[in-house]
Short mmCIF file of C-alpha atoms and ligand atoms in Angstrom, two decimals:
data_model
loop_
_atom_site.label_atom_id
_atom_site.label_comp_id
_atom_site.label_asym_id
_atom_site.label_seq_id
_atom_site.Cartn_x
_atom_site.Cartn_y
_atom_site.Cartn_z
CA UNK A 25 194.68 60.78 38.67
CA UNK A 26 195.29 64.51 38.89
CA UNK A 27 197.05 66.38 35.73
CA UNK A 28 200.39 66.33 37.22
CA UNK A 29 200.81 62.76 38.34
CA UNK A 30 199.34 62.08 34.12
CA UNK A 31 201.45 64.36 32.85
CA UNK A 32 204.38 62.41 34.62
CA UNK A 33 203.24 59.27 33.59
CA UNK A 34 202.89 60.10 30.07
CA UNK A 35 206.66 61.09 30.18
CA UNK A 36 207.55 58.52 32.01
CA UNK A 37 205.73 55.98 29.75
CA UNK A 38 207.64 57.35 26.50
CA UNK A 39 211.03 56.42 28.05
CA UNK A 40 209.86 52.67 27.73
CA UNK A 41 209.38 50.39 24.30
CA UNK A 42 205.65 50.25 25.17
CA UNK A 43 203.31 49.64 22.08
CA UNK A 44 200.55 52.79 21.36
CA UNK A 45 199.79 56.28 22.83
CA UNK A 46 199.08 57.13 26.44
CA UNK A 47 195.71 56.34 27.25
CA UNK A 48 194.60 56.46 31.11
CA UNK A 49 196.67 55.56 34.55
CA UNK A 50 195.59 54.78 38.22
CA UNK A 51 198.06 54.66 41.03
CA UNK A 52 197.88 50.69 42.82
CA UNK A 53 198.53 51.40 46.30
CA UNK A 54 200.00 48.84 47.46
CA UNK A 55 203.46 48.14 48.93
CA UNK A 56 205.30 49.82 51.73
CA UNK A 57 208.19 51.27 49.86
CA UNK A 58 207.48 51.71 46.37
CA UNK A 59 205.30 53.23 44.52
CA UNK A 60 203.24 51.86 41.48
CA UNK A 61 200.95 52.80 38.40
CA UNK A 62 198.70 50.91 36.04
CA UNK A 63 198.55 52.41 32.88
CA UNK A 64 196.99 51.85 29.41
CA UNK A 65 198.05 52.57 26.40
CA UNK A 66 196.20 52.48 22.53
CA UNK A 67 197.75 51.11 19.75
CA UNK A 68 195.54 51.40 17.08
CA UNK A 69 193.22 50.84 19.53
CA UNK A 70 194.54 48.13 21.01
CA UNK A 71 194.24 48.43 24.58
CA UNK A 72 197.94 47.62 26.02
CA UNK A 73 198.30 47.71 29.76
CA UNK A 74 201.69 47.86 31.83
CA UNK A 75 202.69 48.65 35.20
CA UNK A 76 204.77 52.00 36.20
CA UNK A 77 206.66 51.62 39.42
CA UNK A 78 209.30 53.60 40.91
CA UNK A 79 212.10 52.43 42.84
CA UNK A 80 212.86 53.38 46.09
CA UNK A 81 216.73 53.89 46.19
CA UNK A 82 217.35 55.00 49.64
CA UNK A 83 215.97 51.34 50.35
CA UNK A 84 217.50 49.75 47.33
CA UNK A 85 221.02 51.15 46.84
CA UNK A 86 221.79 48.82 43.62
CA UNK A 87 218.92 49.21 41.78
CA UNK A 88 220.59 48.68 38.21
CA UNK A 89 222.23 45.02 39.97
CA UNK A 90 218.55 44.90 41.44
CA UNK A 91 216.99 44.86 38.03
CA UNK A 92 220.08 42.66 36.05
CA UNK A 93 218.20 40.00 38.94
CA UNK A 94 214.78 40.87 37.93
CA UNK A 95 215.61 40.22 34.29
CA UNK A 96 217.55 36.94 35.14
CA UNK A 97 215.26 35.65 37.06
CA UNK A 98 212.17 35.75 35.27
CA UNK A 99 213.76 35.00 32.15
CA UNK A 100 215.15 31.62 33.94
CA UNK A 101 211.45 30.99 35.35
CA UNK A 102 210.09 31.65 31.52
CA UNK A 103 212.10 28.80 30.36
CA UNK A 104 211.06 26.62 32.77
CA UNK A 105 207.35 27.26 32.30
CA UNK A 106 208.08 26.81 28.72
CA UNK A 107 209.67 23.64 28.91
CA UNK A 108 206.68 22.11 31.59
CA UNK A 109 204.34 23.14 28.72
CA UNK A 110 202.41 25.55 30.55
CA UNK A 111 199.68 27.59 29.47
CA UNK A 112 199.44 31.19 29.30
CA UNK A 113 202.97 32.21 30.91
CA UNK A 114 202.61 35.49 30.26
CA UNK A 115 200.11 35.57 32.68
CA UNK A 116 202.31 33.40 35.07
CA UNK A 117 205.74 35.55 35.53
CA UNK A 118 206.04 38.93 34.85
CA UNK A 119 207.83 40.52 31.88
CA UNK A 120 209.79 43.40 31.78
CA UNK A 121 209.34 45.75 29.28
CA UNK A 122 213.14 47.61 27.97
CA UNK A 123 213.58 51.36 28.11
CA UNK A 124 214.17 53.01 24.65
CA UNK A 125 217.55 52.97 25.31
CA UNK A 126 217.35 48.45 25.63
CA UNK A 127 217.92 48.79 29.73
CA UNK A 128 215.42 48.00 31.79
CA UNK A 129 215.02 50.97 33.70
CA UNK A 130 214.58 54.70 33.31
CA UNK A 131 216.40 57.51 35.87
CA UNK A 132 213.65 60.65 35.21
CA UNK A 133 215.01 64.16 35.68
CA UNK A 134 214.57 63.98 39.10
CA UNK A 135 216.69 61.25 39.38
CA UNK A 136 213.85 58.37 40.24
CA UNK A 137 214.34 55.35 39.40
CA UNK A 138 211.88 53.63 36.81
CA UNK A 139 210.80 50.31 35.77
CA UNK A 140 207.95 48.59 33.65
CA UNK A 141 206.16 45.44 33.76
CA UNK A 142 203.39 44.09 32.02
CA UNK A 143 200.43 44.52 33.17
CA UNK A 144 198.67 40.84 34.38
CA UNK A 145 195.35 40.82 33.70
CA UNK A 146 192.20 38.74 35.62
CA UNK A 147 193.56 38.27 38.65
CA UNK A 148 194.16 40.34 41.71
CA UNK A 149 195.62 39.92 45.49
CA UNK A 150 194.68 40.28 48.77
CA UNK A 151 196.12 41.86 52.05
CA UNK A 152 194.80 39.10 54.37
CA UNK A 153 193.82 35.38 53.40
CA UNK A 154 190.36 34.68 53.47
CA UNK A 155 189.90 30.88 52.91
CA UNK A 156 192.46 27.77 53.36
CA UNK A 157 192.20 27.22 49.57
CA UNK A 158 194.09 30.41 49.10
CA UNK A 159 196.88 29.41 51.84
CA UNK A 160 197.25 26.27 49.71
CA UNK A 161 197.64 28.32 46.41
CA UNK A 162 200.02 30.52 48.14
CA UNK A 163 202.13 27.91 49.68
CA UNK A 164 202.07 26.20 46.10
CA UNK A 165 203.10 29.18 44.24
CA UNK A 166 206.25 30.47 46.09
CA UNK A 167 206.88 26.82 46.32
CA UNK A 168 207.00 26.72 42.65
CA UNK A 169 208.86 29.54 42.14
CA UNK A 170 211.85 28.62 44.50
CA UNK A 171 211.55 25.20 42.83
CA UNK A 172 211.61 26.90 39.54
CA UNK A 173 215.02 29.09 40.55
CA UNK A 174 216.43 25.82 42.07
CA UNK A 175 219.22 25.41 39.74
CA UNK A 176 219.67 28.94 39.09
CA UNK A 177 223.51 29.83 41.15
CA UNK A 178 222.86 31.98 43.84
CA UNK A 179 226.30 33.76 42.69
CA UNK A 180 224.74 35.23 39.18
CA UNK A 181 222.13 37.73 41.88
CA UNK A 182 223.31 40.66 43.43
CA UNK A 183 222.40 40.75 47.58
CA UNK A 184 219.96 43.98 46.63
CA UNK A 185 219.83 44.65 50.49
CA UNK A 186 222.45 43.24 52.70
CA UNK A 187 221.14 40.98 56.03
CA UNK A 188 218.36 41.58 54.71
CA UNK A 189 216.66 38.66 56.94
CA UNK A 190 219.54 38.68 59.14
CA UNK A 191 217.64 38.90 62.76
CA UNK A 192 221.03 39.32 64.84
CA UNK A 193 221.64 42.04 63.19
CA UNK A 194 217.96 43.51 62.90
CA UNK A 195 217.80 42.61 66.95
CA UNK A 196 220.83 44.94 67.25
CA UNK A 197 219.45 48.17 65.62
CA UNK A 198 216.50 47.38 67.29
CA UNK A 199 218.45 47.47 71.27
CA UNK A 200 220.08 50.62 69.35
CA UNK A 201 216.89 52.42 68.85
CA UNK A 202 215.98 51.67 72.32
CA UNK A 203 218.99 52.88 74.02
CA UNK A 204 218.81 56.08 71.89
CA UNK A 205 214.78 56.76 72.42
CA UNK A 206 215.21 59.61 69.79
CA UNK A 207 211.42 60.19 69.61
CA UNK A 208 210.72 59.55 73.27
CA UNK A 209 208.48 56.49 72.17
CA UNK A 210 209.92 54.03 74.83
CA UNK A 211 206.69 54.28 76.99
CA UNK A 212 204.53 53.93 74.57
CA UNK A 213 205.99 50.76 73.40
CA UNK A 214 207.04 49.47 76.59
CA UNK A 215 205.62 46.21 76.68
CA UNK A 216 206.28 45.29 72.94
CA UNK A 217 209.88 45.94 74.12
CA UNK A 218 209.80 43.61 76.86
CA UNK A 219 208.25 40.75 74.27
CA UNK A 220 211.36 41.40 72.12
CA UNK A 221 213.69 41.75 74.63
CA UNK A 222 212.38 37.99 75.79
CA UNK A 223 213.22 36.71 72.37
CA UNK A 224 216.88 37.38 72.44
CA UNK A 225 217.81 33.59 72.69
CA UNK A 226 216.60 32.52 69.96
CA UNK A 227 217.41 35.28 67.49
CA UNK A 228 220.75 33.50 65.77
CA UNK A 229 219.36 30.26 65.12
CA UNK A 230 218.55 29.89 61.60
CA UNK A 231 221.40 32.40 60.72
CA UNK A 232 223.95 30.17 62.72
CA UNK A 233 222.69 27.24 61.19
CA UNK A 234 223.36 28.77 58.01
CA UNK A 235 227.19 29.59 58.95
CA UNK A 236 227.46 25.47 60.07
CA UNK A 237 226.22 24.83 56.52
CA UNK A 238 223.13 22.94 58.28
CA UNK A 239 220.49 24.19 55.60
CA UNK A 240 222.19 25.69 52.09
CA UNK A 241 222.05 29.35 51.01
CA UNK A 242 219.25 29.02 47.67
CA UNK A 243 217.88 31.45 45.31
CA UNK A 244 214.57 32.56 47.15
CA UNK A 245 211.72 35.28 46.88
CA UNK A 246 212.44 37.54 50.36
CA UNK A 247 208.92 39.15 50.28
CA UNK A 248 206.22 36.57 50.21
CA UNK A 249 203.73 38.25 52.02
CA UNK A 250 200.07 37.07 50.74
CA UNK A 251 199.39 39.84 48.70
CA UNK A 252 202.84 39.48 46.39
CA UNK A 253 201.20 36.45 44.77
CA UNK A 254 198.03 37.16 42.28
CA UNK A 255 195.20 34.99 42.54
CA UNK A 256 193.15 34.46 38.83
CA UNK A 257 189.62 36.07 39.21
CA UNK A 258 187.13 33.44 38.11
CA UNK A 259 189.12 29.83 39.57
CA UNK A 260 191.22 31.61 42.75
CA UNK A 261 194.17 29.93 40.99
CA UNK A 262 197.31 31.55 41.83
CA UNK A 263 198.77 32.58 38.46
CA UNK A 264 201.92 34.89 39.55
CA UNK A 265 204.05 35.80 41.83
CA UNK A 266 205.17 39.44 42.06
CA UNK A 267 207.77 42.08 44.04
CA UNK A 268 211.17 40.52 42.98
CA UNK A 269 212.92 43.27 44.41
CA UNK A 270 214.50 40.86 46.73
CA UNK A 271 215.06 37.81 44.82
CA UNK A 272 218.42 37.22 45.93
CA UNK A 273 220.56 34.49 48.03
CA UNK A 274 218.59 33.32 51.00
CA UNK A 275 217.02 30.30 52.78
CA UNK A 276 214.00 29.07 51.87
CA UNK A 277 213.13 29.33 55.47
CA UNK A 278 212.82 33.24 55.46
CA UNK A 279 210.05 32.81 51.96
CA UNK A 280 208.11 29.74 54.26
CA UNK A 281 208.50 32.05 57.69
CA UNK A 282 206.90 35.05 55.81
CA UNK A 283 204.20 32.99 54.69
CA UNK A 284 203.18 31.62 58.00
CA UNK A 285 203.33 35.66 59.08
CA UNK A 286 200.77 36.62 56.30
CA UNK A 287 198.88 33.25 55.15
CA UNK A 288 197.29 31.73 58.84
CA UNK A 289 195.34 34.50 60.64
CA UNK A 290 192.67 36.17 58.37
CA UNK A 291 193.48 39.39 59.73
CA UNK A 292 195.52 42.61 58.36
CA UNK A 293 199.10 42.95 59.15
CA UNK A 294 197.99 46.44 61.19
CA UNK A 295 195.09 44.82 62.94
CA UNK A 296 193.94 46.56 65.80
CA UNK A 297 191.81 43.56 67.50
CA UNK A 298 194.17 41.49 68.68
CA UNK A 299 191.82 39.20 70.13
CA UNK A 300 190.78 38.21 66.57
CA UNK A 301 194.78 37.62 65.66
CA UNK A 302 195.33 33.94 65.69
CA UNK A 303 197.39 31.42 63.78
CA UNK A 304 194.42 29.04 62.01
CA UNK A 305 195.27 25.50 62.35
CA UNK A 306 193.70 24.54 58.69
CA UNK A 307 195.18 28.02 56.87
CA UNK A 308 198.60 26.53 58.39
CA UNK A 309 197.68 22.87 57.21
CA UNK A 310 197.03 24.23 53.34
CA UNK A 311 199.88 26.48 53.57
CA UNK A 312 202.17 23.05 54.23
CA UNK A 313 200.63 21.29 51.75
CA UNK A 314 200.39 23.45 48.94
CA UNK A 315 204.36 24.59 49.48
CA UNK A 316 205.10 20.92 50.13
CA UNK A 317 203.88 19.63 46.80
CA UNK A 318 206.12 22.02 44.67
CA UNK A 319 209.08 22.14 47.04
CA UNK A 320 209.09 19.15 48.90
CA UNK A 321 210.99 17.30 46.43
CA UNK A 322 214.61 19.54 47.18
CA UNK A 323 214.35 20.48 50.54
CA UNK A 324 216.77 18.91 52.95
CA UNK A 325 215.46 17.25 55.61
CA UNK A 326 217.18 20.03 58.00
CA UNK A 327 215.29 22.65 55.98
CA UNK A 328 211.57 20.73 57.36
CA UNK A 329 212.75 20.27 60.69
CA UNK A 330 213.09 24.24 60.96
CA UNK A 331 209.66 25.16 58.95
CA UNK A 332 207.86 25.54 61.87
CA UNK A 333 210.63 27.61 63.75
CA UNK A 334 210.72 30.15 60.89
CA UNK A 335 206.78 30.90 61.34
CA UNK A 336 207.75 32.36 64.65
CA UNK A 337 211.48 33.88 63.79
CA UNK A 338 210.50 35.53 60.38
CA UNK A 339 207.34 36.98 62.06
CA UNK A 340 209.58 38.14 64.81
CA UNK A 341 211.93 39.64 62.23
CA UNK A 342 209.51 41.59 60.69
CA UNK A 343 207.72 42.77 63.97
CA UNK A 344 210.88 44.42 65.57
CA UNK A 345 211.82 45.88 62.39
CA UNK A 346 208.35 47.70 62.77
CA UNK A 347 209.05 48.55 66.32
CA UNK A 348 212.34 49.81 65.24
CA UNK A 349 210.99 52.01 62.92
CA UNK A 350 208.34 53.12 65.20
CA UNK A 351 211.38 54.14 68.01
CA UNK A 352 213.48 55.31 64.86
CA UNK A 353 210.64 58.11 64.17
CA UNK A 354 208.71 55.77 60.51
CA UNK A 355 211.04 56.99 58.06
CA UNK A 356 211.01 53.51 56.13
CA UNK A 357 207.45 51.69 56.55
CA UNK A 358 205.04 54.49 54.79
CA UNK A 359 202.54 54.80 57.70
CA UNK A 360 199.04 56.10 57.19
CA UNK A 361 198.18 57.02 60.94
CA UNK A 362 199.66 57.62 64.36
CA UNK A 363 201.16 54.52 65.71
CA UNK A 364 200.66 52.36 62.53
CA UNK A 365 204.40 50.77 63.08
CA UNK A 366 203.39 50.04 66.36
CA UNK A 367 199.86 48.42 65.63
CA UNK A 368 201.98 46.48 62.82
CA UNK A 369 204.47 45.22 65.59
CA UNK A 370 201.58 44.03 68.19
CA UNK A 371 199.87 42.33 65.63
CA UNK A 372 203.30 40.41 64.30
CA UNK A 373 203.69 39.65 68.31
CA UNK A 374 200.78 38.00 68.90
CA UNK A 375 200.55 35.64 66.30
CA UNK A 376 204.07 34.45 67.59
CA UNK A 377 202.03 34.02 70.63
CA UNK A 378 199.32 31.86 68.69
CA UNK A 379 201.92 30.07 67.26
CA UNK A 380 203.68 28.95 70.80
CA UNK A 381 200.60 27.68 71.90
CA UNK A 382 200.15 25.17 68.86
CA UNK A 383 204.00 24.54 67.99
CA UNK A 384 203.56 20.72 68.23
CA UNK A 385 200.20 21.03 66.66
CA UNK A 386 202.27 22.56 63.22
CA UNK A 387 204.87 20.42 64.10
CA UNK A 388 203.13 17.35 63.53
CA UNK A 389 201.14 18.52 60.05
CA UNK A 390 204.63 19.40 58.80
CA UNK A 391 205.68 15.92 59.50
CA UNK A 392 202.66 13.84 58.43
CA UNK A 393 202.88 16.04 55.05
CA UNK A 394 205.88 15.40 54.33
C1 LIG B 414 207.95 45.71 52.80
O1 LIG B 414 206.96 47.19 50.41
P1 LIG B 414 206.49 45.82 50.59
O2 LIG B 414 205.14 45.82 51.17
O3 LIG B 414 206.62 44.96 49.39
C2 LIG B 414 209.32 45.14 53.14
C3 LIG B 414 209.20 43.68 53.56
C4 LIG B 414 208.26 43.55 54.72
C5 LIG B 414 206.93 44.14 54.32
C6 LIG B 414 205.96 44.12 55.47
C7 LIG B 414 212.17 45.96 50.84
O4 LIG B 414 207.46 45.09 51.66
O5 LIG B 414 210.46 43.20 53.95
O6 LIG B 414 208.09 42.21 55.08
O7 LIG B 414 207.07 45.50 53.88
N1 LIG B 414 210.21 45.27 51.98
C8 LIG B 414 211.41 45.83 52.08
O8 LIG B 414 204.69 44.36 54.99
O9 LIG B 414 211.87 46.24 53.15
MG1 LIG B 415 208.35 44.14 48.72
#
């Protein structure tokens, strides 16, 4: 880390009640929109090691409602852990750790937006899934977690970004950004826009079943991409789960749909090979089970019948919001090459292909597992 970005941390890290002096600091790269630092500190030399990550408020325009959730909701989880007699929780839902002033943030003099975690040791994630086992632990964990927040009322979170899964709505920015053309991308992304535009009858589905009060508005993760849960080192175990940014009123379909989008296809959400993009029939089959033995037991039956649906709408979701961004010139997905939006998009397009070609297949799992 270069003197600057240490000196800033060591600023930053005295705003917060951490324990000891400022020791060392590496930025994590991951994420898309936020940025984040592991840092240890000594006290008397005593190794304590937290987390330093900004908040991105252009993205996040609540961010002191955004972290009242945070606190809420892993305090709720705690208990529950607690009460199940768990072991090690600490190293099962994350802690915040209180500014000097008691809140749980820190605005720097340049007006960003701080937070600190602590720091979960032994275990790391992955960008793509690599074995069926960790689909299972994946499905098991956010199951868990939902399960976990199940009696938590969806009225004490704030919404920390509005529609956030709403695909009518994401649809229409997207037809905006193509009308518009701004960055004369069209041609580039001409056939992507075709595939979207083809998927315009089927975009209101799980939000209108919502409005008929088919499947119930829960407390649910938002973000549960494979690499927001963090897998123990030595047993593969999943221990946490992480990014609670958007914890927040949803359907449990938009947590399941993500995880179809980043736990069945052992490939990167950028890959460029698309011939290797393709939704594993066992990945999807440990996936079910593992989220079907922690939530099973509160899902409605009209909340099953769409699992397999929300594969293909969530990774639709997140593909056009890609392609939107790619028309809309990248100023919200950080990109790290030309085109990355757009390699993100094909990739989310052709697993939906994978996944109409074996729809009864998942179908049929999801209904012998359950
Ligand atoms: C963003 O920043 P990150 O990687 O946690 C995005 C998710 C997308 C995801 C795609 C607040 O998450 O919705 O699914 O990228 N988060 C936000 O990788 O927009
Ligand atoms: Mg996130």
């Amino acid at each position: 880390m270069n003197p600057e970005e240490r000196e800033k941390l060591t600023r930053i890290g005295k705003q917060f009640q951490v324990p000891g002096e400022f020791h060392d600091g590496h930025r994590i790269k991951i994420g898309h929109i936020n940025e984040t630092f592991a840092a240890t500190y000594l006290h008397y030399g005593t190794p304590f090691k937290v987390v330093h990550q900004t908040l991105n408020t252009q993205v996040f325009r609540d961010p002191e409602g955004l972290m009242r959730n945070v606190v809420r909701v892993t305090e709720h989880v705690r208990r529950k852990l607690a009460d199940q007699g768990h072991d090690e929780i600490p190293r099962r839902v994350l802690q915040a750790v209180p500014a000097r002033d008691g809140k749980f943030f820190h605005i720097d003099d340049s007006g960003q937006f701080w937070r600190t975690f602590i720091f979960v040791d032994g275990v790391r994630s992955y960008d793509a899934v690599e074995t069926p086992k960790q689909a299972y632990q994946a499905g098991h964990a956010f199951g868990q977690f939902q399960a976990a927040l199940s009696d938590l009322p969806a009225s004490q979170l704030v919404e920390t970004i509005p529609d956030f899964h709403h695909t009518p709505k994401r649809f229409e920015r997207l037809l905006k950004a193509i009308a518009t053309d701004e960055f004369k991308r069209y041609d580039t992304a001409r056939e992507e826009i075709a595939f979207a535009e083809s998927m315009a009858p089927h975009v209101a589905r799980l939000v209108e079943a919502e409005a008929r009060r088919e499947v119930p508005l829960r407390v649910t993760h938002n973000d549960t991409k494979f690499n927001n849960v963090l897998l123990d080192n030595a047993t593969g175990e999943a221990m946490c789960v992480v990014d609670l940014d958007t914890v927040m009123p949803g359907l449990v379909l938009y947590d399941f749909g993500d995880m179809v989008r980043t736990t069945t296809s052992r490939t990167a959400e950028d890959e460029l090979y698309l011939d290797r993009v393709e939704l594993e029939m066992p990945m999807f089959e440990a996936l079910v089970r593992g989220y079907l033995e922690t939530a099973g037991g509160f899902l409605t039956p009209a909340e099953k019948r769409l699992l397999v649906f929300s594969g293909k709408l969530i990774t639709f979701t997140i593909g056009i919001r890609f392609l939107t961004d790619f028309l809309e010139g990248d100023h919200y997905f950080r990109i790290h090459r030309e085109r990355h939006n757009l390699d993100r998009c094909r990739k989310q397009f052709r697993l939906i292909q994978s996944i109409n070609e074996r729809e009864e297949q998942m179908q049929a799992i999801v209904d012998r597992l359950s």
